[in-house]
Every structure is written in structure tokens, then in C-alpha cells.
Coordinates of C-alpha atoms in Angstrom, one line a residue:
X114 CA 131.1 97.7 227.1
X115 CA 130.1 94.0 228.4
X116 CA 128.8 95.2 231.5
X117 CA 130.4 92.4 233.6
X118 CA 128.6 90.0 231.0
X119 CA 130.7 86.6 230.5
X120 CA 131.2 85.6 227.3
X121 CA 130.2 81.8 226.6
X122 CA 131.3 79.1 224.0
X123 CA 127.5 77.2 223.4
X124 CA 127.3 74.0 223.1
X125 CA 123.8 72.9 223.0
X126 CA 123.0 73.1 226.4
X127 CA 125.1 75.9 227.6
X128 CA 128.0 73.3 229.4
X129 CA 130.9 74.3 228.8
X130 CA 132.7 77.1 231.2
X131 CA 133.0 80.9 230.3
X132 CA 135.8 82.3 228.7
X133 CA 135.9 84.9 231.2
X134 CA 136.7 82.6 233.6
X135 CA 139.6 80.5 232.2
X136 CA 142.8 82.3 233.6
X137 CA 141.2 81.3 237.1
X138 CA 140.1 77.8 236.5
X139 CA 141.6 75.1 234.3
X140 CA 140.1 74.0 231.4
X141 CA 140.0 72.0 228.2
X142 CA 139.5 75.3 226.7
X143 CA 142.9 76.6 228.0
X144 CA 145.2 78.9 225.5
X145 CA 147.2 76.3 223.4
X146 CA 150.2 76.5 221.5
X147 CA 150.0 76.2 218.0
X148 CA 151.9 72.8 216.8
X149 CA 152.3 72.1 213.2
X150 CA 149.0 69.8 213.0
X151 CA 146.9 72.6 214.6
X152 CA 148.0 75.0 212.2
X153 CA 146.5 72.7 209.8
X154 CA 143.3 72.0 211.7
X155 CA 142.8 75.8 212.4
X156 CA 143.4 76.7 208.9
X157 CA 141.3 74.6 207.2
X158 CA 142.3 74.6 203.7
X159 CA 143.0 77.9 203.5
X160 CA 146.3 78.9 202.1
X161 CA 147.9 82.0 204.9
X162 CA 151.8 83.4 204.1
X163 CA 152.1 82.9 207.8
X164 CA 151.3 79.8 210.4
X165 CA 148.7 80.2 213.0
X166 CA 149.7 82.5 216.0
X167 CA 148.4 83.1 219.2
X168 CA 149.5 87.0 220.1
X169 CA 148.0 89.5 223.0
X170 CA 145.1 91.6 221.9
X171 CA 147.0 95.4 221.8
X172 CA 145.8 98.2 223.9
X173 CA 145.4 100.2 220.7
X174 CA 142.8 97.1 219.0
X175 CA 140.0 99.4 220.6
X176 CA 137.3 97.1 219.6
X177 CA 138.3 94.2 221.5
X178 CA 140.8 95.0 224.4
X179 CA 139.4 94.3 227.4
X180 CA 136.8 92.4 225.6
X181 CA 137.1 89.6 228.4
X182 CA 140.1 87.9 227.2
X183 CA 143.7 88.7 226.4
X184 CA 144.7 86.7 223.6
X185 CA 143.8 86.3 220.0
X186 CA 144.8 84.2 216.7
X187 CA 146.2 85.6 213.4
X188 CA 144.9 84.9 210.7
X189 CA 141.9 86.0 212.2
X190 CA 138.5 84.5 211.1
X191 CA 138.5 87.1 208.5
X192 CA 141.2 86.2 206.7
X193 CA 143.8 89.3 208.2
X194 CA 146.8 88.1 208.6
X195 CA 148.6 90.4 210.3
X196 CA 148.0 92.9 213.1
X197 CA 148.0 96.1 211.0
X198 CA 145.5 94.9 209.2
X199 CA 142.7 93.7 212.0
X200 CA 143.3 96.8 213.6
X201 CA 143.1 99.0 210.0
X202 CA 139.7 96.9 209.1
X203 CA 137.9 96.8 213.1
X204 CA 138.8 100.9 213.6
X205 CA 135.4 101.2 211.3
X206 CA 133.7 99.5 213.5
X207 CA 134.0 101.2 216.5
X208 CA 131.6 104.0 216.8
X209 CA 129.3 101.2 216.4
X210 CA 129.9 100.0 220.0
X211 CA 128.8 103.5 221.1
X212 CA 125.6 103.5 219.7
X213 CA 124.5 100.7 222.0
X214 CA 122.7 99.0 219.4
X215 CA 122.7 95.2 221.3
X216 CA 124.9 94.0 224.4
X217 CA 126.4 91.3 222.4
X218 CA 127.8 93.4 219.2
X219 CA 131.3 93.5 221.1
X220 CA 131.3 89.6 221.2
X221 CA 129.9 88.8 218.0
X222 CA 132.5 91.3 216.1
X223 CA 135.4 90.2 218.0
X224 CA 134.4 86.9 217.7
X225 CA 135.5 87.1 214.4
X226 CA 138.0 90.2 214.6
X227 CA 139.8 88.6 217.2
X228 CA 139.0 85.1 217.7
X229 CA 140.0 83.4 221.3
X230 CA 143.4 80.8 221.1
X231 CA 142.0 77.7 220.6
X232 CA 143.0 74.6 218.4
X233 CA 140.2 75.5 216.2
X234 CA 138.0 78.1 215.2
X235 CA 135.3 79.0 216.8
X236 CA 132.7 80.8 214.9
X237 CA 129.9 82.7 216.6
X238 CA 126.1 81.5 216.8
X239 CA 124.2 82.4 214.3
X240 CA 121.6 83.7 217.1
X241 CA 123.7 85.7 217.9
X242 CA 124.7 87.7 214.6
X243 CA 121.5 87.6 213.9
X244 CA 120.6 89.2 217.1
X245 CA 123.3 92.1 216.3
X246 CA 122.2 92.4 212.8
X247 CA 118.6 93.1 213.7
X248 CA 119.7 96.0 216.2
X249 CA 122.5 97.4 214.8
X250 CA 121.7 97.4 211.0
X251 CA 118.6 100.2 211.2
X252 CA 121.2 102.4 213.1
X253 CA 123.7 101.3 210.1
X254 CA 121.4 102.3 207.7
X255 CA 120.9 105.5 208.9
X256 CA 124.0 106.7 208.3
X257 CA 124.0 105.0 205.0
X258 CA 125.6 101.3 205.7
X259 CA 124.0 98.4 205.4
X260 CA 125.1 95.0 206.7
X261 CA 127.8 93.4 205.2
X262 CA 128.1 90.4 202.7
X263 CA 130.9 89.5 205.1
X264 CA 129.2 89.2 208.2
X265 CA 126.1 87.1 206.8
X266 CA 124.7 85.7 209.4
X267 CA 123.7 82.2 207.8
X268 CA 127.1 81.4 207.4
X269 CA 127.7 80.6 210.9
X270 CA 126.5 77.6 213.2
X271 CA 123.0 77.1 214.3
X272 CA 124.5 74.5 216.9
X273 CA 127.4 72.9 217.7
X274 CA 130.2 74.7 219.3
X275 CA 129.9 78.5 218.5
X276 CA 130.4 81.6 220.8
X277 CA 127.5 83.4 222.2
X278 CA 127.1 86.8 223.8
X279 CA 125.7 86.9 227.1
X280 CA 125.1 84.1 229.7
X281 CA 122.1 81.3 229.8
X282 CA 121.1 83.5 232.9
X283 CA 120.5 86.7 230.9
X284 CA 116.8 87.3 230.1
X285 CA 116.6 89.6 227.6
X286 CA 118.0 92.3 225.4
X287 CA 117.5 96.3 226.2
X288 CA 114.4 97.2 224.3
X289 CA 114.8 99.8 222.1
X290 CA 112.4 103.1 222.5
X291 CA 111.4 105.0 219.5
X292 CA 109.9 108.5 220.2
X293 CA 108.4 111.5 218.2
X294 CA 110.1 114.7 220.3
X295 CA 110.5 117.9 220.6
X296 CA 113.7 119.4 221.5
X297 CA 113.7 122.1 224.7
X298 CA 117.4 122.4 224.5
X299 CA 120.8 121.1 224.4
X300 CA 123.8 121.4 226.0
X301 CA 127.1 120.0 226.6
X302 CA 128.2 117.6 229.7
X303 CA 131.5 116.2 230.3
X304 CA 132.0 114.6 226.7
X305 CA 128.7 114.5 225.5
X306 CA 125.9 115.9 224.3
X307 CA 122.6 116.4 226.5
X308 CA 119.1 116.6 224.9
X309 CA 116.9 118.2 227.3
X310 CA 113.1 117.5 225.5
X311 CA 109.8 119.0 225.7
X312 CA 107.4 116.7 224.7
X313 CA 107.7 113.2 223.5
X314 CA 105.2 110.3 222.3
X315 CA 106.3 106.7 222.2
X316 CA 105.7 104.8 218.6
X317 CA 107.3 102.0 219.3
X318 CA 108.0 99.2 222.0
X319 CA 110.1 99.7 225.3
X320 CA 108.0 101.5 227.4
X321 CA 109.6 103.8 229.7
X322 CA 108.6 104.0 233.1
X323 CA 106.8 106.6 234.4
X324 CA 109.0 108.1 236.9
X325 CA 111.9 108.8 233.7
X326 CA 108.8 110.2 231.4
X327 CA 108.3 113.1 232.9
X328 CA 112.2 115.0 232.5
X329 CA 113.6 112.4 229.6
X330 CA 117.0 113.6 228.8
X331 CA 119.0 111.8 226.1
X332 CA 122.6 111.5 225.9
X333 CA 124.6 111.5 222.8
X334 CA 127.9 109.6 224.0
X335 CA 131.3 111.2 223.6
X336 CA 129.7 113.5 220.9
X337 CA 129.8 117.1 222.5
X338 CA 131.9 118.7 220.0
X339 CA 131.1 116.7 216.9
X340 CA 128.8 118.5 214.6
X341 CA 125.1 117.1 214.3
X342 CA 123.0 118.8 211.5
X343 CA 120.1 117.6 212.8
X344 CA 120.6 119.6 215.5
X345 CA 121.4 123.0 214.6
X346 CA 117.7 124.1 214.7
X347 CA 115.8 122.6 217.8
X348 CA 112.1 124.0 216.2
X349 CA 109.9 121.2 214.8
X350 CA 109.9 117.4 215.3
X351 CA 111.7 114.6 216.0
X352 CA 112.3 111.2 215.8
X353 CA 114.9 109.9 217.7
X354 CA 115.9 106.2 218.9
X355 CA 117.7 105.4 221.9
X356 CA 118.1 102.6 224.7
X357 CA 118.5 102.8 228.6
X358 CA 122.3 101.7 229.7
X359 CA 122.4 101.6 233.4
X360 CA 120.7 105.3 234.7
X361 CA 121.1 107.3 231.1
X362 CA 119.1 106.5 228.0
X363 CA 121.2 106.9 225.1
X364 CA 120.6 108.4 222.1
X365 CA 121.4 105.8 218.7
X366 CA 119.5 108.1 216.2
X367 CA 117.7 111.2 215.5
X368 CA 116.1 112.5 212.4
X369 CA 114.1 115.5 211.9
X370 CA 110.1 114.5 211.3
X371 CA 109.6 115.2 207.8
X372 CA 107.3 112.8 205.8
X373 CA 107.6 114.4 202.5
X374 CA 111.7 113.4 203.2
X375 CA 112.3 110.1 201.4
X376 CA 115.2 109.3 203.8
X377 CA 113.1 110.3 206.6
X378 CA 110.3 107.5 205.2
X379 CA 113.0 104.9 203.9
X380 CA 114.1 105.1 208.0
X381 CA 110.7 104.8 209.1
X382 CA 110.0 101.6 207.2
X383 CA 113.3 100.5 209.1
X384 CA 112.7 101.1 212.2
X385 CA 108.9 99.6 211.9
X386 CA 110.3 96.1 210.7
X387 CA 113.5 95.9 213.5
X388 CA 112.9 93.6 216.2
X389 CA 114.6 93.0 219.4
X390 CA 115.3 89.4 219.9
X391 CA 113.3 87.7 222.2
X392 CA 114.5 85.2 224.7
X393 CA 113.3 82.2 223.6
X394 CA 115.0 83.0 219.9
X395 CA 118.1 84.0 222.0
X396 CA 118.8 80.9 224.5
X397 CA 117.4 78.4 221.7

């Protein structure tokens, strides 16, 4: 999902090491044990039935295994105590990884899901979530979620120590196209679904180059056999969101082009106000 991105704990001027990189070079930010005044620092305040842990992320935590670390602290940074529980509450959460909806949504959510061992919490940037939120929540709201009270992004540090999603080297997040379409056909490949398309007009920002305009084909991941109303009659127009990962551009959203649809208009209005984070407001 991280693309061989490291994940980085900021500290004003980007100087501390990557996460990624601690089980090959020592650290101050080495796993720790949890001693009894830890627990206390960690916990700050809060009242948990069980100490501070540090535990290996499962296989079956499908948000964050393999997230570019192994182990993680209960109570989380969410208040779950125990490992049922993280993995009940982050299952909700993972079709939104699919949807490609920022590079750092991974981080951020895990971040929080299932914070890195350390002798204190680390919270992530609030750059950063607000970098998520502004990607993923028009995709959310689609399909009738909006961003939670829980995950407010101005709740979490502007500065000090704080986890961020890509590196200082990074330059800037995939842009995402919005296009009116239609739809030639659609078929099935491997696991997912293939939108062959006839013709197409870009409304909004991340222009596609012009060797990729002329036989677009969007990919809806891992959804070949999952039923998509939108898609049972190809006549008429489209709107339809999507990024480029690697070769493929993915599809995050589609919508038949209906103005007289209040949803339709209500997504519109969405997509025309969601902005992909800029460098400068990224790397501060």
C-alpha cells in the first residue's frame, strides 16, 4: 500500500530517523519495554483495566500489517484496549485503503489504530490528517460517510513530535482526475473490474498525459464480482473519479450524470471544493 514510502516521526526539521529503518539501525526510537513509570507517562491520565503493552501487529489486523513496522501498543490511541476490539473497529476502514484516496491514509489511520512502541504517544501531524481528510472524505461521502468526530484533525499537533506519512523527499501527492465519460464496455480481469470508455472530458485538475488519453481504461480494484448499480446500464454519462497508481488509473468513484439528481449535485459540490494538498502545506 506504501509503495516503499518510509514512514517518519517529524520533528520540525525532519531529523529524526525513519521508522522503517529501526530494526537495522539503533536508535533512541528503539521498541521499549513498558516499566511501571512509562505506563504512566503513556497513559496520560487516562484510566485503562489493563497496563500499557507492546504486542506484534496480527496478520489478520489487515489495515496495518505490513504497514512498515511490526509492533504496536494497547490501549491504542483510540482508547481499544484489547486486540478484538482494534481489529472489530479498523475492519471498517479497510475498503478505504482501496480506493486510493491519499498515499498517506495507511499511516495516518494506523497511526492511531496501531501506534508504534514507544515510551509515549505519538500522535500524527495534523498535515497529515488533514491531508487524508481532504482526499478521502468526498470518496466517504459518496457512499454516505462523512469524517468522523473522532478523527478531527485539529486535535493533533501542528509541531512538535508527530508522525508523518511520506518522506521530506516526496514532492507531491497523486492528483486526482475527475472526468465526464461514457462507458464502451466492461469486463472482468483477474479480480477486478475493467472500464473500457468511449469518450471522456476532464473537469477537474490532474491532467492526463496524452499518450494514456486516447484508450483510458479504469480499474475498479478487487471489485469484479461485487454488484455496482451504476453500472448495470453503460448508455448515458458519467462522472467518475479516479487516480494513477503506478501504470493503472484507478477508479475511487463513479456516478451516473444526472443534474436533476440531488445526490448527483450534493457530490458535485464535493468534488469542486476537494483539494489535493500541495507541497508546501505538506512538508511545512
Amino acid at each position: 500500500m506504501l509503495s516503499g514510502e518510509s514512514i517518519w516521526i517529524f520533528v520540525m526539521l525532519w531529523v529524526t530517523p525513519s521508522l522503517s529503518a529501526r530494526e537495522s539501525q539503533p536508535s533512541e526510537y528503539d521498541y521499549v519495554s513498558f516499566q511501571p513509570e512509562m505506563r504512566r507517562q503513556y497513559q496520560s491520565g487516562r484510566f485503562y483495566s489493563r497496563p500499557a503493552q507492546c504486542v506484534d501487529i496480527p496478520q489478520d489486523l489487515a489495515l496495518c500489517h505490513g504497514v512498515g513496522y511490526n509492533k504496536m501498543v494497547l490501549p491504542n490511541l483510540l482508547d481499544h484496549e484489547t486486540m478484538v476490539e482494534v481489529k472489530y473497529q479498523a475492519s471498517s476502514w479497510v475498503p478505504l485503503l482501496s480506493k486510493n484516496c491519499h498515499p498517506g491514509t495507511q499511516v495516518f489511520l494506523c497511526s492511531l489504530f496501531a501506534p508504534v512502541c514507544l515510551d509515549r504517544p505519538i500522535y500524527p501531524c495534523r498535515w497529515l490528517c488533514e491531508a487524508v481528510r481532504d482526499g478521502c472524505e468526498p470518496v466517504m461521502q459518496y457512499f454516505g460517510f462523512p469524517w468522523p468526530e473522532m478523527l478531527r484533525c485539529d486535535q493533533y499537533p501542528r509541531e512538535d513530535v508527530c508522525i508523518a506519512g511520506t518522506s521530506p523527499n516526496a514532492t507531491q501527492a497523486p492528483r486526482p482526475r475527475t472526468l465526464k465519460v461514457t462507458v464502451r464496455e466492461v469486463k472482468k480481469e483477474g479480480g477486478d473490474r475493467k472500464l473500457v470508455l468511449r469518450k471522456k472530458k476532464a473537469l477537474k485538475r490532474g491532467p492526463i498525459h496524452k499518450k494514456d488519453w486516447g484508450d483510458l481504461v479504469l480499474y475498479l480494484k478487487n471489485g469484479a464480482n461485487c454488484p455496482c448499480h451504476q453500472l448495470e446500464q453503460l448508455n448515458g454519462q458519467f462522472l467518475v473519479l479516479g487516480r494513477k497508481v503506478k501504470t493503472q488509473y484507478i477508479l475511487t468513484a463513479i456516478h451516473k450524470w444526472d443534474k436533476t439528481n440531488r445526490e448527483f449535485n450534493r457530490f458535485m459540490r464535493k468534488v469542486k471544493k476537494s483539494k489535493c494538498p500541495k507541497p508546501h502545506s505538506v512538508f511545512m
